mmCIF file of C-alpha atoms in Angstrom:
data_model
loop_
_atom_site.group_PDB
_atom_site.id
_atom_site.type_symbol
_atom_site.label_atom_id
_atom_site.label_comp_id
_atom_site.label_asym_id
_atom_site.label_seq_id
_atom_site.Cartn_x
_atom_site.Cartn_y
_atom_site.Cartn_z
ATOM 1 C CA UNK A 252 10.386 -3.793 -6.831
ATOM 2 C CA UNK A 253 7.042 -4.500 -5.045
ATOM 3 C CA UNK A 254 4.129 -2.065 -4.924
ATOM 4 C CA UNK A 255 3.359 -1.097 -1.395
ATOM 5 C CA UNK A 256 -0.176 -1.573 0.006
ATOM 6 C CA UNK A 257 -1.168 1.369 2.078
ATOM 7 C CA UNK A 258 -2.354 0.907 5.452
ATOM 8 C CA UNK A 259 -5.665 3.155 6.120
ATOM 9 C CA UNK A 260 -6.258 5.566 8.804
ATOM 10 C CA UNK A 261 -4.810 5.886 12.271
ATOM 11 C CA UNK A 262 -5.053 2.159 13.248
ATOM 12 C CA UNK A 263 -2.259 -0.138 12.910
ATOM 13 C CA UNK A 264 -2.282 -2.523 9.987
ATOM 14 C CA UNK A 265 -4.685 -5.127 11.005
ATOM 15 C CA UNK A 266 -4.080 -7.708 7.889
ATOM 16 C CA UNK A 267 -0.634 -8.138 9.109
ATOM 17 C CA UNK A 268 -0.613 -11.424 11.299
ATOM 18 C CA UNK A 269 2.767 -11.188 13.056
ATOM 19 C CA UNK A 270 3.714 -14.639 14.715
ATOM 20 C CA UNK A 271 5.747 -14.577 18.072
ATOM 21 C CA UNK A 272 8.342 -16.757 16.009
ATOM 22 C CA UNK A 273 8.717 -14.415 13.263
ATOM 23 C CA UNK A 274 12.177 -13.092 13.376
ATOM 24 C CA UNK A 275 12.904 -9.326 13.872
ATOM 25 C CA UNK A 276 14.488 -8.475 10.651
ATOM 26 C CA UNK A 277 15.241 -5.982 7.918
ATOM 27 C CA UNK A 278 15.305 -6.933 4.017
ATOM 28 C CA UNK A 279 18.556 -7.172 2.156
ATOM 29 C CA UNK A 280 18.216 -3.897 0.610
ATOM 30 C CA UNK A 281 17.963 -1.890 3.926
ATOM 31 C CA UNK A 282 21.150 0.079 4.457
ATOM 32 C CA UNK A 283 23.452 1.103 7.275
ATOM 33 C CA UNK A 284 26.241 3.793 7.650
ATOM 34 C CA UNK A 285 29.569 2.388 8.122
ATOM 35 C CA UNK A 286 32.339 4.164 9.989
ATOM 36 C CA UNK A 287 34.154 5.143 6.801
ATOM 37 C CA UNK A 288 30.737 7.021 5.956
ATOM 38 C CA UNK A 289 30.049 4.865 3.300
ATOM 39 C CA UNK A 290 26.267 3.504 2.990
ATOM 40 C CA UNK A 291 25.870 -0.109 2.594
ATOM 41 C CA UNK A 292 23.314 -2.722 2.314
ATOM 42 C CA UNK A 293 22.783 -5.073 5.088
ATOM 43 C CA UNK A 294 23.355 -8.053 2.853
ATOM 44 C CA UNK A 295 27.135 -6.692 2.678
ATOM 45 C CA UNK A 296 27.538 -6.659 6.442
ATOM 46 C CA UNK A 297 30.120 -9.192 8.168
ATOM 47 C CA UNK A 298 31.311 -9.698 11.828
ATOM 48 C CA UNK A 299 33.611 -7.001 12.853
ATOM 49 C CA UNK A 300 32.208 -4.092 10.794
ATOM 50 C CA UNK A 301 31.707 -0.972 12.514
ATOM 51 C CA UNK A 302 28.369 0.378 11.853
ATOM 52 C CA UNK A 303 26.281 3.819 13.148
ATOM 53 C CA UNK A 304 24.209 2.729 16.136
ATOM 54 C CA UNK A 305 22.034 4.323 18.839
ATOM 55 C CA UNK A 306 22.866 3.864 22.639
ATOM 56 C CA UNK A 307 19.703 3.448 25.191
ATOM 57 C CA UNK A 308 19.972 7.144 25.873
ATOM 58 C CA UNK A 309 19.501 8.133 21.943
ATOM 59 C CA UNK A 310 23.189 9.172 21.308
ATOM 60 C CA UNK A 311 24.593 8.079 18.066
ATOM 61 C CA UNK A 312 27.965 6.470 17.951
ATOM 62 C CA UNK A 313 29.685 3.312 15.988
ATOM 63 C CA UNK A 314 29.488 -0.016 17.293
ATOM 64 C CA UNK A 315 30.774 -3.309 15.960
ATOM 65 C CA UNK A 316 28.777 -6.285 14.271
ATOM 66 C CA UNK A 317 28.597 -9.135 16.235
ATOM 67 C CA UNK A 318 28.894 -12.893 14.848
ATOM 68 C CA UNK A 319 25.492 -13.425 16.586
ATOM 69 C CA UNK A 320 23.736 -11.520 13.731
ATOM 70 C CA UNK A 321 21.065 -13.175 11.813
ATOM 71 C CA UNK A 322 21.566 -12.977 8.188
ATOM 72 C CA UNK A 323 19.506 -15.126 5.470
ATOM 73 C CA UNK A 324 19.609 -13.340 2.177
ATOM 74 C CA UNK A 325 17.597 -16.063 0.299
ATOM 75 C CA UNK A 326 14.412 -15.586 2.399
ATOM 76 C CA UNK A 327 11.560 -13.860 1.117
ATOM 77 C CA UNK A 328 9.430 -12.129 3.616
ATOM 78 C CA UNK A 329 6.494 -9.603 4.474
ATOM 79 C CA UNK A 330 7.645 -6.295 5.911
ATOM 80 C CA UNK A 331 6.057 -2.923 6.843
ATOM 81 C CA UNK A 332 7.523 0.311 5.372
ATOM 82 C CA UNK A 333 7.051 3.086 7.913
ATOM 83 C CA UNK A 334 7.445 6.567 6.337
ATOM 84 C CA UNK A 335 8.341 9.811 8.096
ATOM 85 C CA UNK A 336 9.182 13.153 6.676
ATOM 86 C CA UNK A 337 12.948 12.273 6.098
ATOM 87 C CA UNK A 338 13.131 8.487 6.214
ATOM 88 C CA UNK A 339 11.340 5.182 5.337
ATOM 89 C CA UNK A 340 12.391 2.195 7.422
ATOM 90 C CA UNK A 341 11.338 -1.203 6.316
ATOM 91 C CA UNK A 342 11.196 -4.000 8.829
ATOM 92 C CA UNK A 343 9.282 -7.149 9.816
ATOM 93 C CA UNK A 344 6.033 -6.624 11.803
ATOM 94 C CA UNK A 345 7.431 -8.262 15.022
ATOM 95 C CA UNK A 346 10.570 -6.019 14.898
ATOM 96 C CA UNK A 347 10.750 -3.357 17.737
ATOM 97 C CA UNK A 348 11.500 0.259 17.394
ATOM 98 C CA UNK A 349 11.542 3.000 19.888
ATOM 99 C CA UNK A 350 8.105 5.025 19.518
ATOM 100 C CA UNK A 351 6.172 7.409 21.724
ATOM 101 C CA UNK A 352 7.913 10.181 24.030
ATOM 102 C CA UNK A 353 9.194 7.704 26.287
ATOM 103 C CA UNK A 354 11.040 5.674 23.381
ATOM 104 C CA UNK A 355 9.289 2.488 24.516
ATOM 105 C CA UNK A 356 10.048 -0.486 22.264
ATOM 106 C CA UNK A 357 6.809 -1.165 20.146
ATOM 107 C CA UNK A 358 6.457 -3.857 17.422
ATOM 108 C CA UNK A 359 6.124 -2.296 13.936
ATOM 109 C CA UNK A 360 2.769 -3.952 13.591
ATOM 110 C CA UNK A 361 1.591 -1.891 16.486
ATOM 111 C CA UNK A 362 2.603 1.621 15.372
ATOM 112 C CA UNK A 363 -0.304 3.637 13.720
ATOM 113 C CA UNK A 364 0.044 6.711 11.217
ATOM 114 C CA UNK A 365 0.441 9.941 13.435
ATOM 115 C CA UNK A 366 2.352 8.158 16.267
ATOM 116 C CA UNK A 367 5.741 9.171 16.592
ATOM 117 C CA UNK A 368 8.908 6.866 16.122
ATOM 118 C CA UNK A 369 12.673 7.891 16.876
ATOM 119 C CA UNK A 370 14.759 8.031 13.872
ATOM 120 C CA UNK A 371 18.568 9.195 13.570
ATOM 121 C CA UNK A 372 19.707 12.515 13.201
ATOM 122 C CA UNK A 373 23.414 12.460 12.438
ATOM 123 C CA UNK A 374 23.535 16.132 12.337
ATOM 124 C CA UNK A 375 22.107 16.242 15.886
ATOM 125 C CA UNK A 376 24.141 13.217 17.085
ATOM 126 C CA UNK A 377 21.008 11.900 18.264
ATOM 127 C CA UNK A 378 17.641 9.936 17.795
ATOM 128 C CA UNK A 379 14.773 12.446 17.127
ATOM 129 C CA UNK A 380 11.142 11.929 17.110
ATOM 130 C CA UNK A 381 9.298 11.992 13.853
ATOM 131 C CA UNK A 382 5.701 11.125 13.099
ATOM 132 C CA UNK A 383 4.839 8.499 10.992
ATOM 133 C CA UNK A 384 3.068 9.738 7.775
ATOM 134 C CA UNK A 385 2.541 6.507 6.073
ATOM 135 C CA UNK A 386 2.648 2.514 6.561
ATOM 136 C CA UNK A 387 2.972 0.182 3.541
ATOM 137 C CA UNK A 388 3.028 -3.674 3.275
ATOM 138 C CA UNK A 389 5.670 -5.007 0.985
ATOM 139 C CA UNK A 390 7.388 -8.295 0.317
ATOM 140 C CA UNK A 391 11.282 -8.216 -0.140
ATOM 141 C CA UNK A 392 14.210 -10.596 -0.246
ATOM 142 C CA UNK A 393 16.121 -11.014 2.813
ATOM 143 C CA UNK A 394 15.927 -11.294 6.550
ATOM 144 C CA UNK A 395 18.993 -9.698 8.488
ATOM 145 C CA UNK A 396 19.057 -8.679 11.991
ATOM 146 C CA UNK A 397 22.432 -7.043 12.747
ATOM 147 C CA UNK A 398 23.340 -7.314 16.371
ATOM 148 C CA UNK A 399 26.264 -4.946 18.028
ATOM 149 C CA UNK A 400 29.007 -6.089 20.431
ATOM 150 C CA UNK A 401 28.064 -3.208 22.958
ATOM 151 C CA UNK A 402 24.377 -3.300 22.585
ATOM 152 C CA UNK A 403 23.808 -0.479 20.509
ATOM 153 C CA UNK A 404 20.682 -0.401 18.165
ATOM 154 C CA UNK A 405 21.979 -0.368 14.492
ATOM 155 C CA UNK A 406 20.446 2.814 12.689
ATOM 156 C CA UNK A 407 19.005 1.226 9.310
ATOM 157 C CA UNK A 408 17.762 3.008 6.617
ATOM 158 C CA UNK A 409 18.458 6.642 8.150
#
């Protein structure tokens, strides 16, 4: 397992140089929750699988993985790991995630320590704000971007 390189201070990681052509993805080891309650790595997903996803209003439900999803398990890429008190999400620097009080979509490379991101709270049935406590740069295998048929945001790594 790669050793994370911590980012310093409240500024975004400056040494990460995302390119506009970089795919917005997660590594093969990232996980999702299937409709049967089981946790599964992204590398095991297939079109038609039902996974936990968030609607635009933040409510959680299940959505179906589309055949348009990106999956390249043999790729090796640079990722950022954003850590909150309850979850660590690892994603490419260009991947967008809901951040701040308005759930504005922001690239992972633009998120700084202390900023809030929205993570799933299955107990509450919705997304909740959580401050980012740490950011690390890691290299990992696989590039996966599960798209859903009904437009839900897949809940990845918690």
